[in-house]
Coordinates of C-alpha atoms and ligand atoms in Angstrom, one line a residue:
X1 CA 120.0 114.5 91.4
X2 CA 117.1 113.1 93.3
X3 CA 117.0 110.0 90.8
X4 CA 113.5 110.2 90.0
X5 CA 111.1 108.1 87.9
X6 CA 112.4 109.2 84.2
X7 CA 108.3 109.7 83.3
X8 CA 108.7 112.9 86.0
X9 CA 111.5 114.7 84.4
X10 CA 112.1 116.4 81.0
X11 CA 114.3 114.0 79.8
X12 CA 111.3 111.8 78.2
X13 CA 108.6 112.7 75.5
X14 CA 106.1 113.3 78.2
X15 CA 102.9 113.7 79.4
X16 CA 105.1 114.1 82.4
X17 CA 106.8 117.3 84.4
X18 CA 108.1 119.5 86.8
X19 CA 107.1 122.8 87.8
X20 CA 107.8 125.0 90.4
X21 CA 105.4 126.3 93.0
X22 CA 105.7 128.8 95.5
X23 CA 104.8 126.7 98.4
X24 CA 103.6 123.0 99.2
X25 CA 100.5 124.4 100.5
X26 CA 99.8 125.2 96.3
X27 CA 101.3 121.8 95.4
X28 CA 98.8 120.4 97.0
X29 CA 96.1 122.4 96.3
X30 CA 96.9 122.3 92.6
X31 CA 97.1 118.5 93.3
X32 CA 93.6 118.4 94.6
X33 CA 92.3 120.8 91.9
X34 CA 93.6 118.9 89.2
X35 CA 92.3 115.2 90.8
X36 CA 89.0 117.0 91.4
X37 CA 88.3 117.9 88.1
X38 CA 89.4 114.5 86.5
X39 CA 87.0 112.8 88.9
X40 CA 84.3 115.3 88.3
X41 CA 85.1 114.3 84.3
X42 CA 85.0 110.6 84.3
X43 CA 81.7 110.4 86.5
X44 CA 79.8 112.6 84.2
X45 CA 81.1 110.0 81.1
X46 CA 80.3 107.2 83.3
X47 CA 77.0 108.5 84.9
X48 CA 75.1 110.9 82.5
X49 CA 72.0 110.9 84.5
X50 CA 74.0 112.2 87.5
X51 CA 73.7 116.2 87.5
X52 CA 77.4 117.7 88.0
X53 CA 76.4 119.5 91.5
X54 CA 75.2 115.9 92.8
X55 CA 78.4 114.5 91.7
X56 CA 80.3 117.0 93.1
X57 CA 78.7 116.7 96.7
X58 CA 80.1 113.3 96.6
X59 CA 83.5 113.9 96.1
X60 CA 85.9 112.5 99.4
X61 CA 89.8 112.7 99.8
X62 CA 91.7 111.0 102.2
X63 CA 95.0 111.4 103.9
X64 CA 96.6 111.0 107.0
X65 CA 95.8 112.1 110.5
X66 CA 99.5 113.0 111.3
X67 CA 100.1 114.8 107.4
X68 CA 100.3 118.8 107.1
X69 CA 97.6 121.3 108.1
X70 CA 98.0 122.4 104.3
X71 CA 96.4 119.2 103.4
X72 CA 92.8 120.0 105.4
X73 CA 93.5 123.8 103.8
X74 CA 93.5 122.0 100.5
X75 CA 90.4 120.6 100.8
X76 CA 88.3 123.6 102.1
X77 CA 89.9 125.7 99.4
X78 CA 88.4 122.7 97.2
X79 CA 85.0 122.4 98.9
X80 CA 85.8 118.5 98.7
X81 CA 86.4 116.9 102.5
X82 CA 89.5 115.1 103.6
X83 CA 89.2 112.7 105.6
X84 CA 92.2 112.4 107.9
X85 CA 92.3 108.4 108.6
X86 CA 94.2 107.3 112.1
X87 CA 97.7 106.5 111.6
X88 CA 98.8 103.4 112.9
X89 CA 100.8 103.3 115.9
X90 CA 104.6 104.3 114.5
X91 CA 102.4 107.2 113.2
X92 CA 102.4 105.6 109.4
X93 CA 99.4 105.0 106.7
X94 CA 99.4 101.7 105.2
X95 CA 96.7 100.8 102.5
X96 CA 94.8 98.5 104.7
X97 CA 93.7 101.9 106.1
X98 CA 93.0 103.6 102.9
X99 CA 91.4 100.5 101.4
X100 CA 88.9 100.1 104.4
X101 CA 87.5 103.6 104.3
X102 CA 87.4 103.8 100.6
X103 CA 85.5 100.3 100.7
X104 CA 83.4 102.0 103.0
X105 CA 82.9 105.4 101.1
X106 CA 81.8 103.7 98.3
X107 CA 78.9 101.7 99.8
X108 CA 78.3 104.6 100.9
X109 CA 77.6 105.9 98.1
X110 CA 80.6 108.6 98.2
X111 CA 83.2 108.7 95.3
X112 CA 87.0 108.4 96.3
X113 CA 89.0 111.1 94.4
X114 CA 92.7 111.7 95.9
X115 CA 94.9 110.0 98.6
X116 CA 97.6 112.5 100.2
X117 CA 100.7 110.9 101.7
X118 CA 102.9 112.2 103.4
X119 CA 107.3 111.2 103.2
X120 CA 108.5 112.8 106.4
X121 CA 105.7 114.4 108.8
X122 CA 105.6 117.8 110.5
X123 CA 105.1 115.9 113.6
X124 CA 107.8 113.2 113.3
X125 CA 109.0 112.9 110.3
X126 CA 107.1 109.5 109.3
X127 CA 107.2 108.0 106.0
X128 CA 103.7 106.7 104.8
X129 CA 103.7 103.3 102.9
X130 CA 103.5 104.9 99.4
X131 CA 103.9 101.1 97.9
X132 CA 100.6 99.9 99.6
X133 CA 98.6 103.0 99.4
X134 CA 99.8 102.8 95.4
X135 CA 98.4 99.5 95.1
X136 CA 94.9 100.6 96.6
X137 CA 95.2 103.6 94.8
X138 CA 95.4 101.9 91.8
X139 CA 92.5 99.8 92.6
X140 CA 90.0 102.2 93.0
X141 CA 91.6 105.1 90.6
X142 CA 92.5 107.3 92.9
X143 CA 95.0 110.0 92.4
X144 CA 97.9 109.6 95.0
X145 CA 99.7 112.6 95.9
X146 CA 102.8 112.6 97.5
X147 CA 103.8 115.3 100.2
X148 CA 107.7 115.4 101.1
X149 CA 108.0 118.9 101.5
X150 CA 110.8 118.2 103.8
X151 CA 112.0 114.8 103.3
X152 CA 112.3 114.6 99.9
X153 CA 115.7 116.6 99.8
X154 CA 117.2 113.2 101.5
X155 CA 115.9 111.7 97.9
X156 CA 119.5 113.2 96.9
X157 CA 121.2 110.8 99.1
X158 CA 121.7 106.8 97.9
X159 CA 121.5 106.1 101.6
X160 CA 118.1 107.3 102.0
X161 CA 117.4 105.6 98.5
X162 CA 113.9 103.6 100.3
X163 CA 112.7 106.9 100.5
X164 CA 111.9 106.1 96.7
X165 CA 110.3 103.0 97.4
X166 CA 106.8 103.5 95.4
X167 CA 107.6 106.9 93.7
X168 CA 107.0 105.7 89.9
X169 CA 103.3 104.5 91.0
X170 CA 102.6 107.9 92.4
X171 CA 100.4 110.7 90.4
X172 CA 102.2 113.7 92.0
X173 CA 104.7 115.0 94.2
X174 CA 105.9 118.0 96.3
X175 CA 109.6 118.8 98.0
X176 CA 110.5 122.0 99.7
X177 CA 113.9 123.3 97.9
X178 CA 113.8 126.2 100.3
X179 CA 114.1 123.5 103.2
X180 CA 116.8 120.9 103.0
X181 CA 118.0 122.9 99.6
X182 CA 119.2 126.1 101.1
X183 CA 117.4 128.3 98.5
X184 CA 115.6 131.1 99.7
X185 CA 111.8 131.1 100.5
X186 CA 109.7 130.6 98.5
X187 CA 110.6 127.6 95.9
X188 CA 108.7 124.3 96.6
X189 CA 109.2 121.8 93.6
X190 CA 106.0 119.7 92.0
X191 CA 106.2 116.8 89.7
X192 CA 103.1 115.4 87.8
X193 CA 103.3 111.8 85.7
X194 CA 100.4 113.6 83.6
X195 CA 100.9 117.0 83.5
X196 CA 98.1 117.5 80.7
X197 CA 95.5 116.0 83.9
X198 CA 96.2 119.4 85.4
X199 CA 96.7 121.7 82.3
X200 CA 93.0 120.5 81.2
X201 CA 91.4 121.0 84.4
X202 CA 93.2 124.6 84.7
X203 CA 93.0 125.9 81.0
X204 CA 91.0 129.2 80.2
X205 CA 91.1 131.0 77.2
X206 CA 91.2 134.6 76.8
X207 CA 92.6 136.9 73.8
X208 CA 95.1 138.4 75.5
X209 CA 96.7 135.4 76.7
X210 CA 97.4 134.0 73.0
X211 CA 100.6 134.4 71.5
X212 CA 102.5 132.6 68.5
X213 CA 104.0 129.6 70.0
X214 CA 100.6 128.1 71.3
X215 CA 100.5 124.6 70.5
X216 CA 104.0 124.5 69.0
X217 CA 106.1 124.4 71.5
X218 CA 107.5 121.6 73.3
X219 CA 108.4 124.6 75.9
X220 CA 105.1 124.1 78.9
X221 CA 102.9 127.2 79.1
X222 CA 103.5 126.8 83.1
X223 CA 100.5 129.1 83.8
X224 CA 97.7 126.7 83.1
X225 CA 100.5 124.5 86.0
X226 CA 99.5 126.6 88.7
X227 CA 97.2 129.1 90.6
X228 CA 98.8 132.6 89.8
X229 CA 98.8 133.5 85.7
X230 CA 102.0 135.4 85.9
X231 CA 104.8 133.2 87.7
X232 CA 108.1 134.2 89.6
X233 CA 111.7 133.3 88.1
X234 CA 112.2 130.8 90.8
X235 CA 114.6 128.5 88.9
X236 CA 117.2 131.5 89.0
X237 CA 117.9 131.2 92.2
X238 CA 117.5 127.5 93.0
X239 CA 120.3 127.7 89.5
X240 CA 122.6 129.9 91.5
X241 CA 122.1 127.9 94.8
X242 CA 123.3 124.6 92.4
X243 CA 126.1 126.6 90.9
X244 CA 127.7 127.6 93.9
X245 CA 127.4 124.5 96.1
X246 CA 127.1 121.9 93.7
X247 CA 125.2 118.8 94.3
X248 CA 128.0 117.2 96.1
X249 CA 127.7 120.5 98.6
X250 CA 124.1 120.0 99.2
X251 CA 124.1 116.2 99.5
X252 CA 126.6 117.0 101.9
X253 CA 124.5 119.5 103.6
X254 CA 121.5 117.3 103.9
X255 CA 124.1 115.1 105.9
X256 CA 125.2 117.1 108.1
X257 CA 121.8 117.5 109.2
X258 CA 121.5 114.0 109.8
X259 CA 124.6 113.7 111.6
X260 CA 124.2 116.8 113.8
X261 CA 120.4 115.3 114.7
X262 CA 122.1 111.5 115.3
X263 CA 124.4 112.8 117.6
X264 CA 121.3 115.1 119.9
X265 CA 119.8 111.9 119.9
X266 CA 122.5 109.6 121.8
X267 CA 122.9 112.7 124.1
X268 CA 118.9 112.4 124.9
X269 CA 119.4 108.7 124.9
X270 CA 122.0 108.8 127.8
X271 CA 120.0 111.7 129.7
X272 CA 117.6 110.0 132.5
X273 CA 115.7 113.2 132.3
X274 CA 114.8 112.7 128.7
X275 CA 112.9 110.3 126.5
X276 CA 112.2 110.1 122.9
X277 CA 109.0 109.9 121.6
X278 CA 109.4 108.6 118.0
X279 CA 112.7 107.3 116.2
X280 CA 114.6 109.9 114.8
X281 CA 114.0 110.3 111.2
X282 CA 116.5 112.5 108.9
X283 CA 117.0 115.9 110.8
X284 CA 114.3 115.5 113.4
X285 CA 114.6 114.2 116.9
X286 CA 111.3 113.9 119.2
X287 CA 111.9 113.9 122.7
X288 CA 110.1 115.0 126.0
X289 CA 111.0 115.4 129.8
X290 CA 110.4 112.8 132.0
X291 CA 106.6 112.8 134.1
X292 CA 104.3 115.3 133.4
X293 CA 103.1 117.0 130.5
X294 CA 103.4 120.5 132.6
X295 CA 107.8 119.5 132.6
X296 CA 108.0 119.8 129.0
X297 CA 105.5 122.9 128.7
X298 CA 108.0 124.7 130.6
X299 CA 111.1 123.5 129.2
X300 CA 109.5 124.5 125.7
X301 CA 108.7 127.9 127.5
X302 CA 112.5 128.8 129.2
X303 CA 113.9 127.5 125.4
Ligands
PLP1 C1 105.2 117.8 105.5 C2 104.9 119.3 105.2 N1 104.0 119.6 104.2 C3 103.7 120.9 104.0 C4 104.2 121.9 104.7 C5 103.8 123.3 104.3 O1 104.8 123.9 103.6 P1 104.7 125.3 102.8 O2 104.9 126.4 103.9 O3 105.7 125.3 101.8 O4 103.3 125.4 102.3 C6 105.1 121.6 105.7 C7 105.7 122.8 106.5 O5 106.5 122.6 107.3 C8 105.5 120.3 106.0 O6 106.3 119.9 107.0

């Protein structure tokens, strides 16, 4: 449906996957966790005089100025700083950006653990350069996480097929399906490329958690996935949502969106009062009143 990289989805041997979260806000945490730990890992291997407190003092993540406040969340729940990196003017991060302060971080003695970017901003709905950032990424390994809580239900649409430009180099990736999807709060989907990255960093053991399948099942045990141990039956109703409006239904919803959003902004366009502020990007159109700040303020207020 959203014509992902096969090494995402079921349909191959694996390590790869898809799970469902409650939120993006635990995407990305889990995201973070899971990169964390890996990093924490391989600079033990790689450093055995290091202690693992001074190792993990030097951990740095990097992301966006313009991406999610859930991002920043991520990282205090983590204890591992984000930096947020300017945006370039369109409000994009290219890897020049990334590549610069992780060139910088190292010499610095500071060990680069996870890049978040973000397809389709709260603010404006930007895409980041997920291509470029890969590349860097790749460079220096660094997990790259991908945040589309809202864009990536477009993913369904062939128009909007650049939107995948870059996915199969990414570590990770989040979509809201109770946004663009029309199922109900709370359902936000999470892919990994290497699931077992997350299921090792998350794994405990206790004797009431055995059972008799352990280890024999190709079926995930989606608890060492996630935060909670028990988990929701989310997949019923994003099944049912499916089922009743069919893919064709919610491509066609997506569209609507876009075309209800295209038309609001030729009426801004052709209003002398009005201006837009950033391209309009899927559903989202940016616009302010003419002059001062103060205009829009009250707009915003009598709205
Ligand atoms: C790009 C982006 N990321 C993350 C979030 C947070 O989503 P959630 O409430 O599912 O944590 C939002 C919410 O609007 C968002 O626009």
């Amino acid at each position: 449906f959203l014509k992902l990289p096969s090494h995402f989805l079921h349909e191959t041997e694996g390590p790869g996957g898809g799970v469902i979260q409650g939120s993006a806000s635990e995407a990305v945490l889990v995201a973070v966790l899971a990169a964390r730990e890996q990093a924490v890992r391989r600079e033990r291997e790689l450093h055995p005089e290091m202690s693992e407190s001074d190792i993990r003092g030097k951990l740095i993540a990097y992301s966006s100025d313009q991406s999610n406040s859930c991002i920043e969340k991520a990282g205090v729940l983590a204890a591992m700083p984000v930096k947020l990196l300017p945006a370039s003017e369109d409000l994009v991060l290219r890897g020049p950006a990334l590549r610069s302060a992780i060139e910088r971080d190292v010499a610095a003695g500071y060990i680069p653990v996870i890049c978040i970017a973000t397809l389709g901003t709260t603010g404006t709905c930007a895409y980041d350069d997920i291509e470029s950032l890969a590349g860097v990424c790749e460079e220096h390994g660094v997990w790259l996480h991908v945040d589309a809580a809202y864009a990536g239900g477009a993913l369904a649409l062939d128009e909007c097929a650049e939107l995948r430009r870059g996915l199969d180099r990414v570590d990770s990736l989040n979509f809201n399906l109770h946004k663009f999807m029309l199922v109900n709060f709370d359902c936000a989907a999470m892919w990994l490329r290497d699931a077992n990255k997350v299921v090792d960093s998350f794994d405990v053991d206790r004797i009431y958690l055995k059972h008799k399948y352990e280890g024999h099942t190709p079926i995930p045990d989606f608890r060492h996935w996630q935060i909670p141990l028990g988990r929701r039956f989310r997949a019923l109703k994003v099944w049912i949502t499916f089922r009743t409006l069919g893919a064709e239904g919610l491509r066609a919803h997506v569209r609507k969106h876009i075309e209800l959003a295209t038309q609001f902004e030729s009426l801004v366009k052709s209003d002398a009062r009005f201006e837009l502020i950033a391209p309009r990007a899927l559903g989202l159109v940016c616009f302010r009143a003419k002059g001062d700040n103060e205009i829009t303020s009250q707009l915003l207020q009598r709205l």
